Each structure stands twice: as C-alpha cells, then as structure tokens.
Short mmCIF file of C-alpha atoms and ligand atoms in Angstrom, two decimals:
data_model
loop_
_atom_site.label_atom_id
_atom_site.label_comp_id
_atom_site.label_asym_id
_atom_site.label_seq_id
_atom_site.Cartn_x
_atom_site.Cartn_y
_atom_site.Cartn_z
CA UNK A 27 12.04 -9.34 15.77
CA UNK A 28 11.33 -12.88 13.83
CA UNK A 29 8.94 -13.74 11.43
CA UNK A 30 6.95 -16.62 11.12
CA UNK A 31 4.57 -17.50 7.91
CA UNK A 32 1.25 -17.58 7.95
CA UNK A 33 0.86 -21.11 6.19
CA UNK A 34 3.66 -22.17 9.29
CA UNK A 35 5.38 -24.10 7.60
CA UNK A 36 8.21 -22.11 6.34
CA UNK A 37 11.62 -21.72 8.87
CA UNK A 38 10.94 -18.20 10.83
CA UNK A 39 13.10 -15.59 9.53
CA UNK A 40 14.63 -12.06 10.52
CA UNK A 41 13.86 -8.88 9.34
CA UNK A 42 16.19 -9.12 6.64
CA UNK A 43 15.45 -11.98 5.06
CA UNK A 44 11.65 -11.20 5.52
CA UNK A 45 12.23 -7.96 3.17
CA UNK A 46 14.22 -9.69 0.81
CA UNK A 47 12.12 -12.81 -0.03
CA UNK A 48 8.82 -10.68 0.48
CA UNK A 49 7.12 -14.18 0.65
CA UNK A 50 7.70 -17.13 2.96
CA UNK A 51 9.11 -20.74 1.39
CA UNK A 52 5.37 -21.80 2.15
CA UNK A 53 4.27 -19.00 0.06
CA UNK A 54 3.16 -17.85 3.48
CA UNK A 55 3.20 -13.79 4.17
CA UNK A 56 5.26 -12.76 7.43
CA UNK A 57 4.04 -11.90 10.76
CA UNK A 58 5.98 -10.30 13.76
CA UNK A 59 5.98 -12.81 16.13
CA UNK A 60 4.84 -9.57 18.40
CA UNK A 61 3.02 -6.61 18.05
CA UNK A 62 4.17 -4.41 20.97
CA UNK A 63 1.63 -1.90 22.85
CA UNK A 64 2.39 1.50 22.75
CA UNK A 65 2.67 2.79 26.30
CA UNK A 66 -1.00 4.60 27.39
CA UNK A 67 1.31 7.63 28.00
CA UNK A 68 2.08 8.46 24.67
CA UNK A 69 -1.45 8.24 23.55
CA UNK A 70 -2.23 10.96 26.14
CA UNK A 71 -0.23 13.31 24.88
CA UNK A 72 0.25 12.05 21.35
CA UNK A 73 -1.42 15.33 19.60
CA UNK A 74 1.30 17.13 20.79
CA UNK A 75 3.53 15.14 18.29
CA UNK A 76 3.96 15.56 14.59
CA UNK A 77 3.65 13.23 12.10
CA UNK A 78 7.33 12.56 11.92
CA UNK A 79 7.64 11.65 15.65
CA UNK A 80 4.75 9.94 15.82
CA UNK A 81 5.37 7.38 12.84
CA UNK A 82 8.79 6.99 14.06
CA UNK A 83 7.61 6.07 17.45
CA UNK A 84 5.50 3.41 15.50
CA UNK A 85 8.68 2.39 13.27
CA UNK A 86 10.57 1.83 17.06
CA UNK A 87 8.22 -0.42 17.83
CA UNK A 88 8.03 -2.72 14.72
CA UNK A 89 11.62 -2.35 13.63
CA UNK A 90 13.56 -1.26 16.46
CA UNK A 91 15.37 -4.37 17.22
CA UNK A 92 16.81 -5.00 14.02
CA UNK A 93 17.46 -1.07 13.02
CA UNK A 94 20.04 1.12 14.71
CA UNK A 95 17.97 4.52 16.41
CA UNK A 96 19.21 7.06 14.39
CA UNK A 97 18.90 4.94 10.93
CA UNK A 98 15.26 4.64 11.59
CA UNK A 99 15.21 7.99 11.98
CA UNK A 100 16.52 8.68 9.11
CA UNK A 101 14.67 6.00 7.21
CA UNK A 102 11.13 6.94 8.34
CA UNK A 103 11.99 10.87 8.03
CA UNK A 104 13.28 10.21 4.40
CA UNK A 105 9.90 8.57 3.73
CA UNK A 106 8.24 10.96 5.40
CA UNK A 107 8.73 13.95 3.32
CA UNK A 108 4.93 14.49 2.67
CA UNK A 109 1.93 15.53 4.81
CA UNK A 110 -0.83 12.85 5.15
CA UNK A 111 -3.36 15.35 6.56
CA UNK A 112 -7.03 14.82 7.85
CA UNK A 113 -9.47 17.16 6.32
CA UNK A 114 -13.25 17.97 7.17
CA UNK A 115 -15.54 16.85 4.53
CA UNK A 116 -19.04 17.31 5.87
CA UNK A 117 -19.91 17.19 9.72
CA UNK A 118 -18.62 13.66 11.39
CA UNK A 119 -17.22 12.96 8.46
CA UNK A 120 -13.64 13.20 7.65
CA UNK A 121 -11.11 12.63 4.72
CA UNK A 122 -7.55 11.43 5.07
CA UNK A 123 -5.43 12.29 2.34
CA UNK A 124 -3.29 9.61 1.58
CA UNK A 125 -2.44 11.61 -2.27
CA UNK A 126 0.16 14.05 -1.15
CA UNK A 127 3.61 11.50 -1.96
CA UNK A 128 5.11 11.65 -5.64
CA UNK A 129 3.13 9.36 -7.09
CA UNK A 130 -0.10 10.71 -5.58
CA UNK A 131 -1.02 7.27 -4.01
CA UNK A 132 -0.87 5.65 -0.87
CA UNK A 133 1.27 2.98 -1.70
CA UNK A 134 4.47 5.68 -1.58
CA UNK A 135 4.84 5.02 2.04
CA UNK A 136 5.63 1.97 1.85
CA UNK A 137 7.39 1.56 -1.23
CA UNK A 138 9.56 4.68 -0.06
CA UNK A 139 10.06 3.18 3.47
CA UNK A 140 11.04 -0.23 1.90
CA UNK A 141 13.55 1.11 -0.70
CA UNK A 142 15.63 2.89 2.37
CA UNK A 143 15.41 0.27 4.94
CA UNK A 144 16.76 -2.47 2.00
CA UNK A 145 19.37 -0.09 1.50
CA UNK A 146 20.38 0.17 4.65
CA UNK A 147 20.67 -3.58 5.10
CA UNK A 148 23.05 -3.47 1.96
CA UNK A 149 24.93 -1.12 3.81
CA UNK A 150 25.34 -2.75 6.70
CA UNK A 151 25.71 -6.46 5.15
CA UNK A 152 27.89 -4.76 2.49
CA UNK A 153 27.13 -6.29 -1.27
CA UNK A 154 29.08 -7.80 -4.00
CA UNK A 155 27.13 -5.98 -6.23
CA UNK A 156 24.21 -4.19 -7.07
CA UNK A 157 20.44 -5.38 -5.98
CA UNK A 158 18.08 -5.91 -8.21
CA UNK A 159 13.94 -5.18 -7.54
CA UNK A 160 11.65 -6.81 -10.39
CA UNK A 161 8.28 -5.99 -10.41
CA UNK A 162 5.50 -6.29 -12.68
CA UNK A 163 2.61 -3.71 -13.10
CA UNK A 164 -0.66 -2.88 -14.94
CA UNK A 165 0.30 0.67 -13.63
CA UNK A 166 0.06 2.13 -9.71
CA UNK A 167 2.46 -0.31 -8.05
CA UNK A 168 5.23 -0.12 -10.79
CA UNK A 169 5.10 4.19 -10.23
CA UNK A 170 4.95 3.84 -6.36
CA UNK A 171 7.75 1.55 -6.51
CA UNK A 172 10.21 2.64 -9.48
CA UNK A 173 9.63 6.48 -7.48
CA UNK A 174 10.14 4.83 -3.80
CA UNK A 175 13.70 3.58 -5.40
CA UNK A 176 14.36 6.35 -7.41
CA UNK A 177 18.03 7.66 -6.92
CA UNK A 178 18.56 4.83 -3.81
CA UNK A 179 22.32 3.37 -4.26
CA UNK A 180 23.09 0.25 -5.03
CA UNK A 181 19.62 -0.74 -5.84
CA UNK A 182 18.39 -1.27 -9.21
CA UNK A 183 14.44 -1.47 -10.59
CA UNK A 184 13.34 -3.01 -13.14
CA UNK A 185 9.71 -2.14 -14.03
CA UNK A 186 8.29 -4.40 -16.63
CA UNK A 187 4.68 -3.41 -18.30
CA UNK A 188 2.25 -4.63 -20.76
CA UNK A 189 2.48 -2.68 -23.60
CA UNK A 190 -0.54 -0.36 -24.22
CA UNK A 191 -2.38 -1.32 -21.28
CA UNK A 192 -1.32 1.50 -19.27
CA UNK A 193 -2.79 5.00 -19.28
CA UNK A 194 -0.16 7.64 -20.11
CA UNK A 195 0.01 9.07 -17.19
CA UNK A 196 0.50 5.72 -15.03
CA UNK A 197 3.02 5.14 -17.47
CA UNK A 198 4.92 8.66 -17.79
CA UNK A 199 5.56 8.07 -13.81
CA UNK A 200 7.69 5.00 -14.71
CA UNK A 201 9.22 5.21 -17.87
CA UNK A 202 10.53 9.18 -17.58
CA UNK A 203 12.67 8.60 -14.34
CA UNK A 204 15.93 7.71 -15.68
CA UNK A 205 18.98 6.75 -13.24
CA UNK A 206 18.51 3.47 -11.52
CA UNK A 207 15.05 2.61 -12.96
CA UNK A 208 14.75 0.88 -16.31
CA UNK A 209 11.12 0.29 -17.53
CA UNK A 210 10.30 -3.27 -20.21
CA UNK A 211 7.57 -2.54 -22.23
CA UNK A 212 6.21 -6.15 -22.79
CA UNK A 213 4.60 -7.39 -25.49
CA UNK A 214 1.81 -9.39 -23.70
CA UNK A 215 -0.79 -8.67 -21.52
CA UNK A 216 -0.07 -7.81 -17.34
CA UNK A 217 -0.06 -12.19 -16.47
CA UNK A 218 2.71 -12.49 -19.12
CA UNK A 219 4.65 -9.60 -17.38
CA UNK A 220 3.96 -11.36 -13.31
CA UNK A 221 5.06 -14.80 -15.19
CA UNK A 222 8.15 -13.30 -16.44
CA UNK A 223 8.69 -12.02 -13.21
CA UNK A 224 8.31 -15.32 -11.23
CA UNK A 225 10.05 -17.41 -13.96
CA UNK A 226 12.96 -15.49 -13.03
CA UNK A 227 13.02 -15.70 -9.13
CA UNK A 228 12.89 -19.25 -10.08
CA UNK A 229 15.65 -19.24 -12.33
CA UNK A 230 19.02 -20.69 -10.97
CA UNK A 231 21.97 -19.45 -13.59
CA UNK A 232 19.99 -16.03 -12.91
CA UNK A 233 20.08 -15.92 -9.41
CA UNK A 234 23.73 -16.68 -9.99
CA UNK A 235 24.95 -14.24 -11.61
CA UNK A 236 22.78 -11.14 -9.65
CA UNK A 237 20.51 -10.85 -6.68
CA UNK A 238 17.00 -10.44 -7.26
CA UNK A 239 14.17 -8.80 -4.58
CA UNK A 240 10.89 -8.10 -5.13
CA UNK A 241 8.87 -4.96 -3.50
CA UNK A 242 5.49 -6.94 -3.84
CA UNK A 243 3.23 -5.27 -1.65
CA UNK A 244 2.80 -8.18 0.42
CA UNK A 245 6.26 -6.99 1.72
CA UNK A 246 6.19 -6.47 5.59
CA UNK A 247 8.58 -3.47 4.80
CA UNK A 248 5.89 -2.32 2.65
CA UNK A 249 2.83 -2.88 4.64
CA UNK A 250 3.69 -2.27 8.07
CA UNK A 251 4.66 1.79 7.58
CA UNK A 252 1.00 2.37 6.41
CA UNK A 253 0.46 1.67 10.32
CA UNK A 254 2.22 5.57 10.38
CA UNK A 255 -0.85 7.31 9.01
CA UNK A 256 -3.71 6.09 11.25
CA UNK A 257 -1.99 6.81 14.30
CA UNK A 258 -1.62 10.76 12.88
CA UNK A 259 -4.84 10.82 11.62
CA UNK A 260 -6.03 10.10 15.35
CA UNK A 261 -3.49 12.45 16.86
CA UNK A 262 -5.14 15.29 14.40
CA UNK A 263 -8.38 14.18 15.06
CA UNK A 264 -7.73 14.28 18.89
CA UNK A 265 -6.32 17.84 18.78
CA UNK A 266 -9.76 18.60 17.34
CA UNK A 267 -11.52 16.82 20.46
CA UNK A 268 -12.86 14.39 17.70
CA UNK A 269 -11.25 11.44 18.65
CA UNK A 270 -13.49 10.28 21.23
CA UNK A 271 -15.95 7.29 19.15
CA UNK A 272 -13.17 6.93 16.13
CA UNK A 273 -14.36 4.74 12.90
CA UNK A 274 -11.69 4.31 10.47
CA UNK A 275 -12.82 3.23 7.13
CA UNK A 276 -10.67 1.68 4.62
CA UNK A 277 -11.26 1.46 0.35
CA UNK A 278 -9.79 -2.18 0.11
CA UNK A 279 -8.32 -4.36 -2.35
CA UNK A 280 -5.42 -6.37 -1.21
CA UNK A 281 -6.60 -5.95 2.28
CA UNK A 282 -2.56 -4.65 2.98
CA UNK A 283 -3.65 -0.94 3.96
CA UNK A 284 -6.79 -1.86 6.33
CA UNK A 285 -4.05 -5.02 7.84
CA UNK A 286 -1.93 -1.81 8.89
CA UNK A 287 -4.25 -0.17 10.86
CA UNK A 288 -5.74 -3.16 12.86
CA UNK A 289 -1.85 -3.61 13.55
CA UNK A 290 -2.03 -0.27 15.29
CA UNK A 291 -4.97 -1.16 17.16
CA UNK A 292 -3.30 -4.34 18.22
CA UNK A 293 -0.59 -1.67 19.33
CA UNK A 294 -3.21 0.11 21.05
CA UNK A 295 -4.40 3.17 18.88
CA UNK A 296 -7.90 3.91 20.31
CA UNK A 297 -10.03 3.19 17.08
CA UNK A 298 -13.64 2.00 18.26
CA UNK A 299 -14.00 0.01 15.30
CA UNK A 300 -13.14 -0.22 11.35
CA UNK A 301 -15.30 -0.36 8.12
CA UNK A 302 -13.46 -2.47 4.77
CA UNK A 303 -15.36 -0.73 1.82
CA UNK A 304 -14.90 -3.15 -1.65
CA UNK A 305 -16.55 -2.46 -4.91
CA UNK A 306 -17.78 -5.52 -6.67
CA UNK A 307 -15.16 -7.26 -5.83
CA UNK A 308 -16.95 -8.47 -2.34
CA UNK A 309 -14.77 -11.68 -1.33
CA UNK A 310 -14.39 -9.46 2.35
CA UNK A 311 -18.02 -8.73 2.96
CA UNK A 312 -19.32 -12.10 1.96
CA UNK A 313 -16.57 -13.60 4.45
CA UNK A 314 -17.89 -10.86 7.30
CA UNK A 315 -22.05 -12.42 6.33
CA UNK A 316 -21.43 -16.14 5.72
CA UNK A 317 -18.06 -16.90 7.79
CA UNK A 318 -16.89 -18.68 4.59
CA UNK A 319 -14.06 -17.19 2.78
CA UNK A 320 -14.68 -17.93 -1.01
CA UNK A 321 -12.04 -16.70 -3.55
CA UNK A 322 -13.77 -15.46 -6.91
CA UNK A 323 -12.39 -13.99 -10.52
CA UNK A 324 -11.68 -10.65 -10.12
CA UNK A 325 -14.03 -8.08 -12.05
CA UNK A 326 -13.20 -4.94 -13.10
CA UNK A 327 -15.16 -1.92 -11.90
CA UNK A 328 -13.97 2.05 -11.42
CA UNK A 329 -12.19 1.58 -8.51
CA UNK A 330 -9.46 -0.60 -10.50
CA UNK A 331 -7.01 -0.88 -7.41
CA UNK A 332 -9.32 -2.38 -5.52
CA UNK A 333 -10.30 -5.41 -8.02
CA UNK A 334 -8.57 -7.93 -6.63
CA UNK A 335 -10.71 -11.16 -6.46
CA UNK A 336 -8.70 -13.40 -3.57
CA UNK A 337 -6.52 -10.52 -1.44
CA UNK A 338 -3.98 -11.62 -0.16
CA UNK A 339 -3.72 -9.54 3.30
CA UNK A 340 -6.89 -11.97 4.51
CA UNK A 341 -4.55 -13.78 5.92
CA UNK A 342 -2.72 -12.00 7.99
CA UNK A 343 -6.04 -10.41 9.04
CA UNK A 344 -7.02 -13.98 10.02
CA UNK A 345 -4.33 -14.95 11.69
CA UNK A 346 -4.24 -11.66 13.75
CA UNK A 347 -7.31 -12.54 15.37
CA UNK A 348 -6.76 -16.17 15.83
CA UNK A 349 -8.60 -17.23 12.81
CA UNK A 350 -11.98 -16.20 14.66
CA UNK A 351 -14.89 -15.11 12.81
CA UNK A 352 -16.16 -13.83 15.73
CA UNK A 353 -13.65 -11.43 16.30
CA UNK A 354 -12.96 -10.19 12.58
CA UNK A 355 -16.68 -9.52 12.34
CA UNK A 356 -17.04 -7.54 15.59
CA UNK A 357 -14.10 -4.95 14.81
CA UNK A 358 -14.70 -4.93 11.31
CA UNK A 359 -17.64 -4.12 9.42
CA UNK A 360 -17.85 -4.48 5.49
CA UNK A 361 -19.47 -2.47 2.58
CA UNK A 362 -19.46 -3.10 -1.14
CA UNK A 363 -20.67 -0.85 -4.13
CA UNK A 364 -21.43 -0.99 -8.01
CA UNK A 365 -19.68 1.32 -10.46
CA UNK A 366 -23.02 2.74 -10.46
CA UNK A 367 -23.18 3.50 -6.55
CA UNK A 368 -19.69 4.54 -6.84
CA UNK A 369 -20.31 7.32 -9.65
CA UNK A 370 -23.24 8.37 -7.83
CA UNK A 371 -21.93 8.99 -4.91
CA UNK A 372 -19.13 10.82 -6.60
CA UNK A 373 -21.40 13.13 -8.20
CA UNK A 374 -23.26 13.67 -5.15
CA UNK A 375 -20.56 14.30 -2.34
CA UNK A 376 -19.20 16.86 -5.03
CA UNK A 377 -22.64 18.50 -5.52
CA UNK A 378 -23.17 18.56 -1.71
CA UNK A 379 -20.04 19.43 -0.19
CA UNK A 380 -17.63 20.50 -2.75
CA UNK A 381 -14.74 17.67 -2.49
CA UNK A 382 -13.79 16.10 -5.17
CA UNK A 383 -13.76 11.66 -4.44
CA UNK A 384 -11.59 9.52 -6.27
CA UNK A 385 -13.70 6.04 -7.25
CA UNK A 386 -11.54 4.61 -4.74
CA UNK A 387 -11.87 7.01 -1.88
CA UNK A 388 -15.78 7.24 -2.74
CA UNK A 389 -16.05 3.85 -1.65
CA UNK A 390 -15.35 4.61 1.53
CA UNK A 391 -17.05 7.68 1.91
CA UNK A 392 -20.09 6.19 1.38
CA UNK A 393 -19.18 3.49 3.51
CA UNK A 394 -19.68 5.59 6.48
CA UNK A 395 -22.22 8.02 5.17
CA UNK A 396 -24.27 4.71 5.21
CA UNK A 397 -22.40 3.06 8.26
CA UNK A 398 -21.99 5.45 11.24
CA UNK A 399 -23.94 5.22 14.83
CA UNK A 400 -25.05 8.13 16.17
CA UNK A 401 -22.25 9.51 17.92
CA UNK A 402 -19.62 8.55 16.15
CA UNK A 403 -17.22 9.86 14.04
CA UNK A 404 -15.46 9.11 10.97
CA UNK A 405 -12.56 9.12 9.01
CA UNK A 406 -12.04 7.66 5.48
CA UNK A 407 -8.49 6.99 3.02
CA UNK A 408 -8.95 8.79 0.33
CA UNK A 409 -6.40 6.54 -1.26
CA UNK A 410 -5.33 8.25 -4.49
CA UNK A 411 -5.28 12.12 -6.01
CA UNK A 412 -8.36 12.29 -8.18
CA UNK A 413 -6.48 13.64 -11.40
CA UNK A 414 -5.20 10.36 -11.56
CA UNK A 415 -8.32 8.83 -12.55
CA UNK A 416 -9.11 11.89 -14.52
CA UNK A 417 -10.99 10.98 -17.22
CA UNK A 418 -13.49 9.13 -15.08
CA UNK A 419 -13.89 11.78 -12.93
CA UNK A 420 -13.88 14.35 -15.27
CA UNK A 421 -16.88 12.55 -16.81
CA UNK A 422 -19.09 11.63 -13.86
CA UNK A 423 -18.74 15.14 -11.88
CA UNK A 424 -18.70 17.04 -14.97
CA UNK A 425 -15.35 19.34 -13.69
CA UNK A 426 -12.13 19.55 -15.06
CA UNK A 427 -10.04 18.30 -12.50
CA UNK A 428 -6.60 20.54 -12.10
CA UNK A 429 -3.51 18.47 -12.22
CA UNK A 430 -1.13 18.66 -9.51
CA UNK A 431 1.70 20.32 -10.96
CA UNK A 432 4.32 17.06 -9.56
CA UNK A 433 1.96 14.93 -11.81
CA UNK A 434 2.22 17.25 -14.78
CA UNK A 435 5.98 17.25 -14.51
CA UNK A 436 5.75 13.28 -14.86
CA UNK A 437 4.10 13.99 -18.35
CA UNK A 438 6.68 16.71 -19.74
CA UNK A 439 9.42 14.00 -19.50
CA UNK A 440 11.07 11.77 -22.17
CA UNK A 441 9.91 7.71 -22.26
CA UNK A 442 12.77 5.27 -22.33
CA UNK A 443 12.01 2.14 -22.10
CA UNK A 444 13.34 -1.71 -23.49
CA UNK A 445 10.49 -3.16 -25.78
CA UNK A 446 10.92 -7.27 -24.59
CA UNK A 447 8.97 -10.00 -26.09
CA UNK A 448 7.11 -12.10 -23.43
CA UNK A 449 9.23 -14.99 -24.01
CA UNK A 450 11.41 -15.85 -20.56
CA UNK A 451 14.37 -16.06 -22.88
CA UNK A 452 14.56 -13.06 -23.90
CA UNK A 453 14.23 -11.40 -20.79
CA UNK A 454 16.73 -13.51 -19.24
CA UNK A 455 19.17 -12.68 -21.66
CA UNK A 456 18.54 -8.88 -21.70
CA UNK A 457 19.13 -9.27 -17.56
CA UNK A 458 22.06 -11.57 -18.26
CA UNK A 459 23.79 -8.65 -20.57
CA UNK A 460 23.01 -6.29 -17.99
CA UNK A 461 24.86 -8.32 -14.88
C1 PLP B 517 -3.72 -0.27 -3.87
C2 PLP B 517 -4.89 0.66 -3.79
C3 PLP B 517 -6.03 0.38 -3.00
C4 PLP B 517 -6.19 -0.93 -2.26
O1 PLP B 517 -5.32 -1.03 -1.17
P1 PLP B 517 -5.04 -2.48 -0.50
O2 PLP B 517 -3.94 -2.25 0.44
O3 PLP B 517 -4.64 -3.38 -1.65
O4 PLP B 517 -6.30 -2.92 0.12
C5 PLP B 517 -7.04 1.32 -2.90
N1 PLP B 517 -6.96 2.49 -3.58
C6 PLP B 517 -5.89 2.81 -4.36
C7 PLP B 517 -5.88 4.09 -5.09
C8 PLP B 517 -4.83 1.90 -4.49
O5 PLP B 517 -3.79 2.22 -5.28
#
C-alpha cells in the first residue's frame, strides 16, 4: 500500500517510511491510497468470529501488502491480548470498553500494534543499531506508549515529562517500567518538553549518530488498529440481534479514534451513522453548524484528553470524504458539553443505572441519551478506566472508585527517571552519551 499526504505535496511513501516519519515532509498526515471493502460475506457471518480474527481480518486489509500473513498474525494477536467488550448500560444504550489494556486507555491498541509492527520492519530491514522513539507527554500518551514498547527489542523510548505536572499515577505508569524505557523529568512546562522533542528530529549531528521515530498518535500504525474495535463491537452487538440501526458515538479530541471507525465504514462495517461528542473544546461541532473550520486555544475542562483546540485527524476526516461538508455532516453528527453537563451527567447515569462514566466516556453517553431516533441503537467508547481520573470521579459521584489491581501495581513500583533542564543542549548531550 502507498501513502500520500494530506497537504499533497510531500513524495508518497510506503508503509515503512509512513511509520517511521509519522508525519509527511508537508507536515501532511498519511492516507492509504485505498481503503479496501470487506467482502459482504464476512459481515454475514462475522459474529461467529472473535475479536482476534476479526481485527486481523481488518489488519489484512490495511497492512497486508506490506506484512507477511503470519507476522500480522502475530502482530495483531500480540496487541490483542485484552478484551474490548460491549456492555449494556441502560436499554438501547450500550458501553464499549475501551479500559481493559495496561494502561487502562484506548490508546494501547495502537501504541501496542505500532511498537510490534516497527519491530518487525527492523527485523526484516535489519539495523545498525538500536531505534530510538521520543515522545513528549503531559501524561496518557507517554504511559500508552512507554507500555506499548515495553520489553520490544531493539527499540528504545524515551519518555520526557514536565516535572510536577503529572498526577502520580499517570506518572508511576512511565517512570516504574525499567528495561528499554527511560523517563526525563523536565524542568519546564509540557511545550518545553514537545520543543525539545522537535528540536531534536531537526537536529543533524543527532540524527547522525542514532535513529530517531516518533509514536505521535497521528501515526497511521497507531490510528488505523483502533479500526479493530468497532468492527467487534458490531459483531457483539449483532450476536445480540442489536445491530440492525447501529450509532456509534465517539468522546473526541484529536479526532484519531472517531477517523478509525469511519475507515471501517469506508470498508463497509454497517454503522447507520456516527455521533463526535467534544467538551468545550467544540472546533468539530461548530465545523458540522457553520461549514467553516475555525481553529481556537484549547481550554481545559474534565475531560482533559479531549482538549485539544485544532485536532489534527480533521484532516484526514476531510479528505476521506472529498473535502465535502455535505457528506461529513450527513454521517456525522456532533455534540459538545460543559464540565458542568459532564459532572452531571456522571452523577446521574451512576444514580440511574449503576455504571460508573469516566468524564471522557460521559461525553458520549450523553451524546446519545440526547441524540438517538427512535429505533435506533447505540453504542458509546468509554475511552478510559474511571480510577484513572479518580479524584474527579470520586468527588462528583460521591463513591470510592476500586482500583484495578494492574493500575495499583503501577503505583507499588520504584521511579527512575533523568531530571533534564529544558535547554536543547542538554538533552542533546545526555542522548549523545547514550548513543
Ligand atoms: C486520547 C483520548 C481521547 C481522545 O481521542 P482522540 O483520538 O484524540 O479523538 C478521549 N478519551 C481519552 C481517555 C483519551 O485518552
């Protein structure tokens, strides 16, 4: 499969060089120059399939050209080694649990899947040398990420942080790991750690003496395997006789997760139509009203993962549908909420029904408790374990939420980490030492 850029300007590229650069020369993100449809036969039959099967049918499609059959396998069964189950809420209303993975988020499919298939192009290409991811966090990417790579060979991760801006436990799920993941504490704030971060993909002596990768979530190998978990959720839906008038409804931020399904309904999954859900951070819905996508400074609300103020994933949503408004705003329907609609609803689905919501997860909960036709029904990410927002939930359902005891483990271990200043030079000397 190539790759072209969405600014198309940039030379198209393979799969390989798509995973390493992450981003196009054009500062373009990647699209497959195809998106195959699944054959109708496997959607006839597809609840008879587990969730391995099924994602790796999925995988085929996207990434069976440029991946061997049985490494594939292997990839997308390594990744795999969690349930992403679908789970009855209230009636027509339904929750998939996107929390089960070691990091209790979401984005461990995809940083899991991307840490294998890089390794297996190392492998294959055979490398003077070890890799090296950078990434920068203010907290759930650099755990999804430093966990997805956790114990891969020949890779290494750095994780850099600002210092005291992360809650403990984001930051126990970086900094306790050990083995091929080293975590900078930086003295600076979360723009000084991206900066450092850039400065050095820019760097030449650096990119000398060691190869750099990032595992930005832009990443096709990061995106594309969320694709995996909608078509499951409608195979479990179907084997319920549910599947018939399907809304899928999305908590979005970077617009990568909700880009993933509308891939699979490009492929074909039989999803009658999609709901983004944003928090104040409304750049999506305005776009859906006016037509006129408008960039704005993010603002931070409850649902932190989801404060992103120009997402990047528009894009490739817009280029997916030929750049039509028309199109994106007859699939896709938008919602936004306050912190204040967000708490409330937290407090009431828990009252009402027992489930405990995440802030992010509420979103889109409430997205269809306002959104669905009669008829329809509906399934929601909930796109992180509650317990990792704990405090905030704690406080607005009045519980004591139980901590899962993977997350718990996280806690119990030792930090190490390198305390950098947020001078380049210092950080390009530590990595210098290091090569
Ligand atoms: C990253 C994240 C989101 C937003 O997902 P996008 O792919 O950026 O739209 C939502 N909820 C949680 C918990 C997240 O970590």
């Amino acid at each position: 499969m190539k790759y072209y850029s969405t600014n198309k300007k940039a030379p198209i590229a393979d799969l390989h060089k798509a995973v390493v650069k992450g981003l196009a020369e054009d500062r373009g993100l990647y699209m497959p120059e195809q998106i195959k449809q699944l054959p109708q036969a496997i959607f006839d039959h597809i609840e008879q399939y587990s969730f391995q099967e099924i994602a790796y049918t999925v995988a085929d499609a996207f990434f069976g050209e440029d991946v061997e059959q049985e490494a594939l396998k292997k990839i997308v069964y390594d990744t795999l080694t969690f349930d992403c189950p679908v789970v009855k809420v209230e009636d027509n209303i339904y929750s998939l649990e996107l929390f089960h993975g070691p990091t209790l988020a979401f984005k461990d499919v995809g940083a899991r899947f991307m840490a294998r298939l890089l390794q297996y192009f190392i492998r294959k290409e055979g490398s003077d040398g070890e890799v090296n991811v950078l990434v920068a966090t203010s907290g759930d990417t650099g755990s999804a990420v430093a966990n997805g790579f956790l114990g891969v060979d020949g890779i290494h991760v750095y994780v850099l942080y600002p210092k005291g801006k992360v809650s403990k436990i984001q930051e126990s799920q970086f900094t306790t790991l050990g083995q091929n993941i080293t975590a900078i504490e930086v003295d600076g704030v979360f723009d000084d750690c991206q900066a450092l971060v850039k400065n050095a993909f820019m760097d030449e002596e650096l990119n000398h003496h060691m190869k750099l990768t990032s595992a930005n979530s832009i990443n096709v190998a990061r995106f594309l395997p969320q694709a995996f978990y909608y078509f499951n959720a409608y195979a479990r839906m179907k084997e319920q006789g549910l599947a018939e008038n399907l809304v899928m409804c999305v908590p979005s931020g970077n617009f990568g997760n909700i880009c993933a399904a509308l891939f699979g309904h490009t492929m074909g999954l039989p999803v009658k139509r999609f709901i983004a859900a944003n928090n104040a951070n409304d750049i999506f819905f305005q776009y859906l009203q006016t037509g006129r996508y408008e960039p704005k400074p993010t603002r931070q609300t409850l649902a932190n993962a989801m404060d992103v103020g120009d997402p990047s994933n528009f894009a490739r949503i817009y280029d997916l549908y030929g750049e039509s408004h028309a199109r994106i705003s007859s699939l896709i329907s938008g919602a936004t909420y306050s912190d204040e609609q967000i708490a409330d609803t937290m407090r009431r689905c828990h009252t009402t029904t027992g489930y405990i919501l995440d802030p992010h997860g509420a979103c889109g909960y409430q997205a269809l408790k306002d959104g669905l036709r009669p008829g329809e029904v509906g399934v929601f990410c909930e796109t992180a374990h509650p317990a990792k927002f704990k405090e905030k939930v704690d406080a607005i359902d009045s519980i004591d939420v139980e901590i899962p005891e993977r997350l718990a483990a996280f806690m119990k271990g030792q930090k190490q980490s390198i305390a950098l200043s947020k001078d380049f030079a210092d950080f390009k000397n530590y990595l210098l030492r290091r090569s």
